[in-house]
Coordinates of C-alpha atoms in Angstrom, one line a residue:
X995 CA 0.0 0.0 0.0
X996 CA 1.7 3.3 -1.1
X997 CA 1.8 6.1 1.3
X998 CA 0.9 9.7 1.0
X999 CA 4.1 10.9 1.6
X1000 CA 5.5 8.4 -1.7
X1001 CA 2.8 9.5 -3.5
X1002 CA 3.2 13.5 -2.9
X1003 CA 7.5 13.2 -3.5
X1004 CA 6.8 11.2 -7.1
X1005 CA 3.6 13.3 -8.4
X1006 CA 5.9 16.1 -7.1
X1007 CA 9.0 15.0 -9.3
X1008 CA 9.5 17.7 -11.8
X1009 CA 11.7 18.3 -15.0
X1010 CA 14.9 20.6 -14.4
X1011 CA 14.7 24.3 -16.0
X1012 CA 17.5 24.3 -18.7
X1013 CA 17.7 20.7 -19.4
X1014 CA 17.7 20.9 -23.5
X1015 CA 19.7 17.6 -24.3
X1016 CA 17.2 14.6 -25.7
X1017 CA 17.3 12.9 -21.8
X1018 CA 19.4 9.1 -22.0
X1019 CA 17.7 5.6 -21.6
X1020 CA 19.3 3.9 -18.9
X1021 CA 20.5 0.4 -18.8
X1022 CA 21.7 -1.0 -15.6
X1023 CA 23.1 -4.1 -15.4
X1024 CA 24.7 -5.8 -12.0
X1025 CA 25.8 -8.9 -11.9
X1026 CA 26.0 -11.7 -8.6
X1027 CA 28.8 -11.8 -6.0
X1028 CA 31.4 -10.9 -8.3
X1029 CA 34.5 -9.8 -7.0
X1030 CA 36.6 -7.2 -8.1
X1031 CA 39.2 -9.6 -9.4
X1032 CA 37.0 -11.2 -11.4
X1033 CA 37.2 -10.3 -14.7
X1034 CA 40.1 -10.4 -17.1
X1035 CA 41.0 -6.9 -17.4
X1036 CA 41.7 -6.6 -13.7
X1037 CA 44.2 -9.4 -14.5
X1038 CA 42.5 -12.6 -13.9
X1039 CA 44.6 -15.5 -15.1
X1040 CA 41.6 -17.7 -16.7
X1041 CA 38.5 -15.8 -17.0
X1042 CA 37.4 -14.9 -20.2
X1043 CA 35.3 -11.6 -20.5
X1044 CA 36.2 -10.0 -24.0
X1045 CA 32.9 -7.7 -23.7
X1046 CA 33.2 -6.7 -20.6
X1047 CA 37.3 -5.8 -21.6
X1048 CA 35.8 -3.9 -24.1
X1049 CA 33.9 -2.0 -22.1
X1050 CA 36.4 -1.3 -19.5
X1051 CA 39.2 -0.4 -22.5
X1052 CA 36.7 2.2 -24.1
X1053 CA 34.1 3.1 -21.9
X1054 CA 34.9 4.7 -18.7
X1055 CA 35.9 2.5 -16.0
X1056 CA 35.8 2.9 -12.2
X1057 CA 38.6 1.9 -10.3
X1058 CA 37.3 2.5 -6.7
X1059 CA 33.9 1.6 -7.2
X1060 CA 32.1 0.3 -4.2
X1061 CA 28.8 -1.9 -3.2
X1062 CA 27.3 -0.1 -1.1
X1063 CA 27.0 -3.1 1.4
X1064 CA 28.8 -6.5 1.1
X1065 CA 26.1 -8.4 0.7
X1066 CA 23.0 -9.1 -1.9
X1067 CA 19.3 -7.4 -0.8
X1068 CA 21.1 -4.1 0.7
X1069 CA 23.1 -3.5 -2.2
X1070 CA 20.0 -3.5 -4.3
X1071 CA 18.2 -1.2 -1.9
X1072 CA 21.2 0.8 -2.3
X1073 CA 21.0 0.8 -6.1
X1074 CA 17.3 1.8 -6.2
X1075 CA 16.9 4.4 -3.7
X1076 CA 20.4 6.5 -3.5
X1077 CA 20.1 5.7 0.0
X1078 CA 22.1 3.1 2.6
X1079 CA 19.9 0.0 3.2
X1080 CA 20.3 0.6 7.0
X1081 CA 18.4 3.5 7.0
X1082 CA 15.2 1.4 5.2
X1083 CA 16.1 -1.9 7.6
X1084 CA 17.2 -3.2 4.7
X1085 CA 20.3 -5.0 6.7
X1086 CA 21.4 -8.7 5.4
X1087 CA 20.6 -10.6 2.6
X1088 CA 16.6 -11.3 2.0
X1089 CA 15.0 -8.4 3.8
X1090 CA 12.6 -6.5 2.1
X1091 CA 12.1 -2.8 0.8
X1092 CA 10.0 -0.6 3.0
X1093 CA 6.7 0.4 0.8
X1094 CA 7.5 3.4 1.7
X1095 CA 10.8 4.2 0.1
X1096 CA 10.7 6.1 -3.6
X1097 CA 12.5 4.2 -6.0
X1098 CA 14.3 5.2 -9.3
X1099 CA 11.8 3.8 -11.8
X1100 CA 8.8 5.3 -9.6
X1101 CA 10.5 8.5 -10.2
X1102 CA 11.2 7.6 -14.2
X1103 CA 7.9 6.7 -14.4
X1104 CA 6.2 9.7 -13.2
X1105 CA 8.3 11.9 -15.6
X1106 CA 7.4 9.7 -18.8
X1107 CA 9.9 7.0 -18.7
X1108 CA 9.1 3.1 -19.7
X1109 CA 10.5 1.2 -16.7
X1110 CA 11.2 -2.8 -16.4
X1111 CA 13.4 -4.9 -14.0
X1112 CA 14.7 -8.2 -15.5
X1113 CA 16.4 -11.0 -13.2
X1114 CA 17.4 -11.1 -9.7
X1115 CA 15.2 -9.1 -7.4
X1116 CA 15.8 -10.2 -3.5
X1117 CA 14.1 -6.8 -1.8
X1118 CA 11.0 -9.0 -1.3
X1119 CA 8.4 -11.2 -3.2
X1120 CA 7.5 -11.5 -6.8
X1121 CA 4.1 -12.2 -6.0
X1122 CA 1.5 -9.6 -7.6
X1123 CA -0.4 -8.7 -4.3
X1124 CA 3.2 -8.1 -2.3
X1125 CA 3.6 -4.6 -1.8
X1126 CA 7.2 -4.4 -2.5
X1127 CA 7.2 -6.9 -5.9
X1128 CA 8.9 -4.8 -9.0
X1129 CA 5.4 -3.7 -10.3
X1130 CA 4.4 -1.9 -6.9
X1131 CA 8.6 -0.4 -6.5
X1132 CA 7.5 1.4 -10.2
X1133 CA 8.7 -1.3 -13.0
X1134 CA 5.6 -1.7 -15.4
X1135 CA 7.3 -4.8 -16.7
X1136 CA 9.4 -7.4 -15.2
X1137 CA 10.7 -10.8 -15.4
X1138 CA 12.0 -11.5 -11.7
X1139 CA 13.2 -13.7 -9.6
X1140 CA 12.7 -14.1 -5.8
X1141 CA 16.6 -14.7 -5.5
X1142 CA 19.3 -16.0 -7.4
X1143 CA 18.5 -18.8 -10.4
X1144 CA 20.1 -21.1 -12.3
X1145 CA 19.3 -22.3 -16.2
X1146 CA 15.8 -22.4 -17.2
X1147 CA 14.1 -21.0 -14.0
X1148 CA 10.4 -20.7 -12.9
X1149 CA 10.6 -16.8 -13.0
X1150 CA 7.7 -14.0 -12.3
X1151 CA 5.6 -12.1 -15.4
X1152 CA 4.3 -9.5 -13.5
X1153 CA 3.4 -11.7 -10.6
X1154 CA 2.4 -14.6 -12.7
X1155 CA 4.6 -18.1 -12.6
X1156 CA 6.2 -18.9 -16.0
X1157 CA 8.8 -21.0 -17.7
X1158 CA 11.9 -20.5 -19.4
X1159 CA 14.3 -22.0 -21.5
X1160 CA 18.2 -21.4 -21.3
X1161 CA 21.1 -19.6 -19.9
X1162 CA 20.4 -17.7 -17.3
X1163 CA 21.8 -14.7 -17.9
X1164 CA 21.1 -14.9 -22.0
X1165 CA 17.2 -15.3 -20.8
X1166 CA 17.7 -12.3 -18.4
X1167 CA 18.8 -10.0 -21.2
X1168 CA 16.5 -11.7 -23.2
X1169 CA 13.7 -10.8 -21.7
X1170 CA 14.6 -7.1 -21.7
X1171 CA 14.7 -6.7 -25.9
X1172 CA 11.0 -6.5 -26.3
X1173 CA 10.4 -4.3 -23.0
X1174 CA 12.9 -1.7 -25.3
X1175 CA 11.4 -2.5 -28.4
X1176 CA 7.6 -1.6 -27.2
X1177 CA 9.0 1.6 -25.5
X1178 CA 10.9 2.5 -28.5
X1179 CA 7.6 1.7 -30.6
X1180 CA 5.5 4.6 -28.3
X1181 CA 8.2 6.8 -28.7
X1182 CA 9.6 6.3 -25.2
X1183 CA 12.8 6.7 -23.0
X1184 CA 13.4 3.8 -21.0
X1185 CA 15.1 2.7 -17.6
X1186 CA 15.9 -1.3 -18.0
X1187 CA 17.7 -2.8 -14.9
X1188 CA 18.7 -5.9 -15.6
X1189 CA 19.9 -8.0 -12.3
X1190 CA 21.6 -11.4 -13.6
X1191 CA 21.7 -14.1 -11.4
X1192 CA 24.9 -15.5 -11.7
X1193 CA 28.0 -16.0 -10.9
X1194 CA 25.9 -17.0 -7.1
X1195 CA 26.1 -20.4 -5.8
X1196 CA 25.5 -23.5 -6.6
X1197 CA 27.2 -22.2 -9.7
X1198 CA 26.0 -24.4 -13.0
X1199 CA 27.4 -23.3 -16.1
X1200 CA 25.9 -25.0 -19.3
X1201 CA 28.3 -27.4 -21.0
X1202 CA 29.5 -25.2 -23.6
X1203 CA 30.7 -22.5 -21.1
X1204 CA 32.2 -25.0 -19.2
X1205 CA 34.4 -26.6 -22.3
X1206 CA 36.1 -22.9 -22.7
X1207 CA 38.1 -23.8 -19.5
X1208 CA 39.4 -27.0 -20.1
X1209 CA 42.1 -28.7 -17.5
X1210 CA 40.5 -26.0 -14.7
X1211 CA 38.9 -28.4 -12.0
X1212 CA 34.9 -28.4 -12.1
X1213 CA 34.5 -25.6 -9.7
X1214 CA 36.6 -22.9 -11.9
X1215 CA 35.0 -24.1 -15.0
X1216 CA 31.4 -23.9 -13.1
X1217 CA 32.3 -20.1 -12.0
X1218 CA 34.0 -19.2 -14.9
X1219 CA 31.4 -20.6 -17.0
X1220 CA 28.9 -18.2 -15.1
X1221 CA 30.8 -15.0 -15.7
X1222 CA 31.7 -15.9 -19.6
X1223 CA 27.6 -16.0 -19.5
X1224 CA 26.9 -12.9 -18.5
X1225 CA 29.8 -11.7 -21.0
X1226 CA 28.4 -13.3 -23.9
X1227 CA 24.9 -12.0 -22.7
X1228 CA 26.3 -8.9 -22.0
X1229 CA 27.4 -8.5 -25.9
X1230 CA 24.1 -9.7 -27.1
X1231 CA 22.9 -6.2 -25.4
X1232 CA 25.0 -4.1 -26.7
X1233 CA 24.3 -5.6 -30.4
X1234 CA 20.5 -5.0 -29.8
X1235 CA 20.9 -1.7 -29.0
X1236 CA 23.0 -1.0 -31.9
X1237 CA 19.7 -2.7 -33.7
X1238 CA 17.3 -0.6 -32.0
X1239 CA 19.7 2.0 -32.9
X1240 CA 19.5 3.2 -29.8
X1241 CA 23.1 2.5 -28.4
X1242 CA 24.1 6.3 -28.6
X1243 CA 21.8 7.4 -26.5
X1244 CA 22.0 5.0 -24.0
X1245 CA 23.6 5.3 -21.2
X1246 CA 24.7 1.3 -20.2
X1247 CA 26.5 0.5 -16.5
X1248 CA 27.8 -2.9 -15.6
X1249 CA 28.8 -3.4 -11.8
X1250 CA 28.2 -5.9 -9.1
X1251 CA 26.2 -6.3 -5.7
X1252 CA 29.4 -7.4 -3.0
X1253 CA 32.7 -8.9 -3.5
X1254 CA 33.0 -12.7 -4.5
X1255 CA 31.8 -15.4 -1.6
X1256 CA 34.4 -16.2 0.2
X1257 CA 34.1 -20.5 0.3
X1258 CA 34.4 -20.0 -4.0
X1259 CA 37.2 -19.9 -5.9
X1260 CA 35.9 -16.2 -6.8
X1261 CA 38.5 -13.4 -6.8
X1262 CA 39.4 -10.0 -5.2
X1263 CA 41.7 -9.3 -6.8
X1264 CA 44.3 -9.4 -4.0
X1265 CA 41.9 -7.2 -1.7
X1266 CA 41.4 -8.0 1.8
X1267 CA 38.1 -9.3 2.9
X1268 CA 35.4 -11.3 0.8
X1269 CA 31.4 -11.0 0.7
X1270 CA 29.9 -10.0 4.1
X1271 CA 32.8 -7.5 4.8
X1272 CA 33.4 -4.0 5.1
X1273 CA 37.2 -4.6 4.0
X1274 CA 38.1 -3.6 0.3
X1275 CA 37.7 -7.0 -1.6
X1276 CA 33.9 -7.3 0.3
X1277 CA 32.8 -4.2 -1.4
X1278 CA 35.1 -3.0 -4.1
X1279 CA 33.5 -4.2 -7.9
X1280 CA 34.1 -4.3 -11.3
X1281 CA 32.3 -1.0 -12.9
X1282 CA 31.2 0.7 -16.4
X1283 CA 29.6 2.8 -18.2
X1284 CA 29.3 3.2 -22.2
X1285 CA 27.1 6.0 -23.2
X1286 CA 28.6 6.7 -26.9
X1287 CA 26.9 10.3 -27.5
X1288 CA 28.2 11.8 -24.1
X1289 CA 31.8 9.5 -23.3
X1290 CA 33.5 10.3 -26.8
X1291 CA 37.0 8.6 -25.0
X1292 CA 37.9 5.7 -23.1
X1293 CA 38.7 7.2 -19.4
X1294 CA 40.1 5.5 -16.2
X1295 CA 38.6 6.8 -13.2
X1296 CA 39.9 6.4 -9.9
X1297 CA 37.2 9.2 -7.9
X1298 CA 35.2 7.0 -4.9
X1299 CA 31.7 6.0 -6.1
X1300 CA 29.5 3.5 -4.9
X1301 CA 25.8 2.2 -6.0
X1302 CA 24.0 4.5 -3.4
X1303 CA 25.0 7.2 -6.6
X1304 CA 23.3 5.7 -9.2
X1305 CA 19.8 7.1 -8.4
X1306 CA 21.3 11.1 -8.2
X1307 CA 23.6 10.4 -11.2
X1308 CA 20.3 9.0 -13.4
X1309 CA 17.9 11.7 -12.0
X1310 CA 20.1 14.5 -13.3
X1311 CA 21.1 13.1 -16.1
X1312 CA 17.5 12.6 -16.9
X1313 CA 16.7 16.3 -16.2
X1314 CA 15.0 15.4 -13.1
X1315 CA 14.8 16.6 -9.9
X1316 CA 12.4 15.5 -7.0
X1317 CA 11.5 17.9 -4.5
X1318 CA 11.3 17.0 -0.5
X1319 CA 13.1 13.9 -1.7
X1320 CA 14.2 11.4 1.6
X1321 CA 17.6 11.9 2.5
X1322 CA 20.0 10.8 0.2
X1323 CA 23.8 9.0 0.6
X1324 CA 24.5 8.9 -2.6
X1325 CA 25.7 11.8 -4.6
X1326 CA 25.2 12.6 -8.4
X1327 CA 28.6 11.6 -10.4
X1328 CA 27.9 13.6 -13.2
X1329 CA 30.6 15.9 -13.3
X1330 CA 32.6 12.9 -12.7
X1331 CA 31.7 11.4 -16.3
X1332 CA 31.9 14.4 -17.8
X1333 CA 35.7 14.7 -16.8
X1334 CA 34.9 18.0 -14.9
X1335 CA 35.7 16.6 -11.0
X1336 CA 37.9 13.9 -9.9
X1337 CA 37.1 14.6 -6.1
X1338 CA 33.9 12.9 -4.4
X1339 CA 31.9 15.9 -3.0
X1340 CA 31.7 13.7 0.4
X1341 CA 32.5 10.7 2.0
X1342 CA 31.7 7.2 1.9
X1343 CA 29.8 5.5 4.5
X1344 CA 29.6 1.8 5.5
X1345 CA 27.9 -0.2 8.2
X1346 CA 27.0 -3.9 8.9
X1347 CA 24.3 -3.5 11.1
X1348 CA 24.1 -7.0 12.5
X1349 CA 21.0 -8.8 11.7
X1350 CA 20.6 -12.8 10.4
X1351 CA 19.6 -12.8 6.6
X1352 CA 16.1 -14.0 5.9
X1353 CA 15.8 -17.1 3.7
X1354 CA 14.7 -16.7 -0.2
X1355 CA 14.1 -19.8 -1.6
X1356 CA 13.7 -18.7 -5.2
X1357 CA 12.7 -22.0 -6.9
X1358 CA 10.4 -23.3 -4.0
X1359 CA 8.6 -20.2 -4.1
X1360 CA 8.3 -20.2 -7.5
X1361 CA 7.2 -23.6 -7.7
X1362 CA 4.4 -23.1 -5.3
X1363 CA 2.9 -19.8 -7.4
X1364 CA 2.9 -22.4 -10.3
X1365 CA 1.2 -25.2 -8.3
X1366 CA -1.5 -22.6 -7.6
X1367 CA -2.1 -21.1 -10.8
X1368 CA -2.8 -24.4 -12.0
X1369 CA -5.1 -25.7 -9.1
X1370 CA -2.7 -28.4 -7.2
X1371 CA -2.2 -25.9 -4.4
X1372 CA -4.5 -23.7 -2.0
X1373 CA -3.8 -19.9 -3.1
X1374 CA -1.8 -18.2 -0.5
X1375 CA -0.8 -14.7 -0.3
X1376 CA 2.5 -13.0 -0.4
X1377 CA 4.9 -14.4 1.7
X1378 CA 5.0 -11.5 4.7
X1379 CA 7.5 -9.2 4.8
X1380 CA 10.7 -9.7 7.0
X1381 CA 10.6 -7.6 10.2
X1382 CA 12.6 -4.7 8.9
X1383 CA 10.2 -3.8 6.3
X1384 CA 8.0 -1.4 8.5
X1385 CA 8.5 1.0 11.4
X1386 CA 7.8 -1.6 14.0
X1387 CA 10.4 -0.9 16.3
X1388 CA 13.0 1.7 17.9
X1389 CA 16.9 1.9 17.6
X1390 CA 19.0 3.1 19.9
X1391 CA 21.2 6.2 19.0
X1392 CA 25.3 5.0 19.5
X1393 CA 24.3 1.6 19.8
X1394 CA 27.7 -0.2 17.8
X1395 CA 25.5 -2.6 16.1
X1396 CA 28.4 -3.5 13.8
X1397 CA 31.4 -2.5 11.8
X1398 CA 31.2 0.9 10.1
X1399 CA 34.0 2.5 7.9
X1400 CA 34.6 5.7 6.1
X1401 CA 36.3 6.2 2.9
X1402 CA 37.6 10.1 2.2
X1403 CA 39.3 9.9 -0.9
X1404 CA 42.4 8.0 0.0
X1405 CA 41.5 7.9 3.3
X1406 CA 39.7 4.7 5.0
X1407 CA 38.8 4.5 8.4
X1408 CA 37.3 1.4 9.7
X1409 CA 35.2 1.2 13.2
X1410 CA 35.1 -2.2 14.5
X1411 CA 33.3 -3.3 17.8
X1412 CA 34.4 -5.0 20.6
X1413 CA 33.1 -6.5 23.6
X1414 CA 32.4 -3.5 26.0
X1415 CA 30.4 -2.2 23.1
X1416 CA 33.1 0.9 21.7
X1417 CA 35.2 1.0 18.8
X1418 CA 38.5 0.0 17.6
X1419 CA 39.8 2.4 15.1
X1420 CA 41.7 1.2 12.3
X1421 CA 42.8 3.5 9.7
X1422 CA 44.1 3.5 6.6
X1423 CA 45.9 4.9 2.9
X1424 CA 44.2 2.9 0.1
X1425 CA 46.9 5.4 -2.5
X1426 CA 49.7 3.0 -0.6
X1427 CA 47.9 0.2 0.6
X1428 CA 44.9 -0.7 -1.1
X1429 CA 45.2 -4.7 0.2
X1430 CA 44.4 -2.7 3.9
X1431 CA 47.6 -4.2 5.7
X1432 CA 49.1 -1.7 7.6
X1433 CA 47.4 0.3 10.2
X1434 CA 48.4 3.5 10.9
X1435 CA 45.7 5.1 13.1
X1436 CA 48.3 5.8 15.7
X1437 CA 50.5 8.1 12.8
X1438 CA 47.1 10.4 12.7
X1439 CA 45.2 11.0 15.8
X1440 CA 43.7 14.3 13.9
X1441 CA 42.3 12.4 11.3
X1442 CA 41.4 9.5 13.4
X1443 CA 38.7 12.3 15.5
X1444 CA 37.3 13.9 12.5
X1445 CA 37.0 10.6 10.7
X1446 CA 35.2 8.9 13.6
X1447 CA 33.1 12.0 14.6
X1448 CA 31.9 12.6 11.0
X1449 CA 31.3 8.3 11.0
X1450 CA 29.3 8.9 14.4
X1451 CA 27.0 11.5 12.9
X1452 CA 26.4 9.5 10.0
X1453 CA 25.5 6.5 12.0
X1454 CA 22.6 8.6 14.3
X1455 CA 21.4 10.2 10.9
X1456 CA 20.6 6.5 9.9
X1457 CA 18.8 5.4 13.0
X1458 CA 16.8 8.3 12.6
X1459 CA 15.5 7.3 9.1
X1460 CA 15.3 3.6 10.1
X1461 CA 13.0 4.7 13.2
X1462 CA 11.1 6.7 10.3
X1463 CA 11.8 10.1 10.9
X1464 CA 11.8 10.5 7.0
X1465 CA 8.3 8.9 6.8
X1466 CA 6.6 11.6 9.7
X1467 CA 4.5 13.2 6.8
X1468 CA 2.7 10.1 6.5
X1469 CA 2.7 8.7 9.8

């Protein structure tokens, strides 16, 4: 059920004086616990990714681009709202989007844009009467997924069960060519976010990705398999939109939700730390962007970013702007693509609020909305939302709750709790030590304050939106 306050911020959402350019579609693409190292243009010794080489040797390509958490559904959050998960309760892996929370298509949509999500969704169910599926977070199409899939899943048409038949990622992409095609047909920008699956456990690569890794064991050519997927079905996009003619104008980004799990043989690229941590490797990813009619020249850019900025960058390039919009942790990058600033305009900010993941069991979930739609099961509604989704309870302010960090530019301070419930402060220069391996919080007291304080402030600021100060017009 959408609240007023949603409601008033989208119908509120307004076109920016000045904007002449024809606005961009966007296509935004983010692939499944894959790790910074895994790609071969960061060096991997096996993988083979010639599209997304491409990409990264003539597109612009983000060296210290972040997650915005190290793990799946607050990523996501992240991705949609410009905002940290924490602040929605959005805190492991299967918790769902508040209803209340204005998402990126909602705001496309309201300003004319055709808007569908395709793959992995993970901020709640797929089920038509849930109040956090795709179509009620503002995609008029999708083709989603509770979770993760493998080949050929049971996957959700607008909240009804149907089958499919291939590679996963290949049907994700897929399934996105007619969305563009219809919008293109009416005349229409469009926002496609396409969320693959893969390279997520169990890992099942079909036999002819496998056979491209020959005398790797069946784990690397399972994983590998995965990511040359995505690849391949990451080319088929680009060729479509050069059929659609509509590849100059488009304005494509390929990144990931969290480093690579830490039990597979997925890479970081020699960065400390793994999924589910706040160290480099559990948040640093692959990312970028091709947008032909605006990026004339290949450009390396090493400027701080994280996911939590897609939503400002997409709004203004769009000519967009949404008044009494919630408070925001992302910042528009803009002036980053454009070559104009190599500086972030603020800090980074991190935090593993500790909470147990809820469980997402993609294919039995699907399976049962099948069962039903053909009569061999009793209809049930959408599975209910995980505790975090509503205002149902109060945080305390300065409770430690778990490990925070700060990145200023080079700068990375990390806030780990211990037993009597305060902080260890480590600190660190990611210019000479990107792996995170030599503390030197002791070398700059000074920093060490102002880095904690403006981590402190940060952390109250999100306990106030998760007790839903930002939602007091509607309560």
């Amino acid at each position: 059920m959408k609240t007023f306050l949603k409601l008033f911020v989208i119908l509120l959402t307004i076109q920016q004086p000045g904007f002449a350019e024809t606005p961009p579609n966007f296509v935004l693409c983010m692939s499944d616990d894959q790790g910074w190292g895994d790609v071969g243009f960061n060096g991997h010794p096996h993988l083979i990714t010639p599209v997304m080489d491409e990409m990264a040797a003539t597109g612009l390509r983000f060296d210290r681009f972040h997650a915005a958490a190290p793990v799946c559904s607050p990523t996501r959050a992240s991705f949609l709202t410009g905002r940290h998960p924490n602040r929605m309760g959005v805190f492991s892996w299967g918790h769902s989007l508040r209803p209340q929370e204005v998402t990126i298509a909602e705001v496309l949509a309201q300003s004319g844009y055709s808007t569908g999500h395709f793959g992995k969704w993970h901020l709640g169910s797929v089920r038509a009467d849930s109040p956090v599926s795709p179509g009620q977070s503002g995609f008029e199409e999708w083709l989603s997924s509770p979770n993760f899939y493998e080949n050929s899943p049971l996957m959700s048409q607008r909240g009804k069960a149907v089958e499919t038949d291939g590679e996963s990622s290949m049907i994700t992409v897929e399934a996105a060519i007619p969305f563009m095609e219809q919008a293109i047909k009416k005349q229409k920008t469009f926002l496609a976010v396409i969320w693959f699956g893969n390279p997520h456990t169990p890992h099942q690569a079909t036999d002819e990705l496998k056979k491209l890794y020959p005398g790797l064991s069946k784990k690397e050519q399972n994983y590998y398999g995965e990511i040359t997927g995505i690849d391949q079905a990451m080319g088929h996009l680009r060729k479509e939109l050069d059929r659609l003619k509509v590849r100059e104008n488009t304005f494509l980004l390929y990144t990931s939700d969290n480093g690579p799990q830490g039990r597979t043989v997925g890479s970081s690229g020699g960065l400390r730390g793994a999924k589910g941590s706040l160290w480099e490797g559990g948040t640093r990813v692959p990312a970028m962007i091709e947008w032909p009619n605006r990026i004339k020249k290949h450009r390396v850019v090493k400027t701080p970013g994280n996911t939590s900025d897609i939503y400002p960058t997409v709004l203004e390039l769009a000519g967009i702007k949404s008044p009494h919009q919630h408070p925001l942790d992302g910042i528009s990058l803009v002036d980053v693509i454009d070559g104009k600033q190599t500086k972030r305009e603020k800090p980074m900010a991190f935090w593993i609020y500790t909470s147990k993941g809820v469980g997402t069991p993609s294919a039995e979930w699907m399976q049962k909305l099948q069962d039903e739609q053909a009569g061999k099961a009793e209809a049930t509604p959408a599975p209910p939302l995980s505790e975090t989704a509503l205002v149902k309870k109060k945080y305390k302010q300065g409770d430690p709750g778990g490990h925070s960090a700060l990145v200023d530019e080079e700068w990375k301070l990390h806030a780990i709790p211990t037993k009597n419930k305060n902080w260890k402060y480590e600190l660190y220069n990611l210019n000479d030590d990107e792996a995170e391996t030599t503390d030197i919080s002791k070398e700059h007291p000074d920093l060490v304050k102002r880095m904690s304080g403006e981590l402190s402030e940060w952390r109250d600021s999100v306990i106030d939106s998760l007790n839903g100060k930002d939602y007091s017009t509607s309560n």
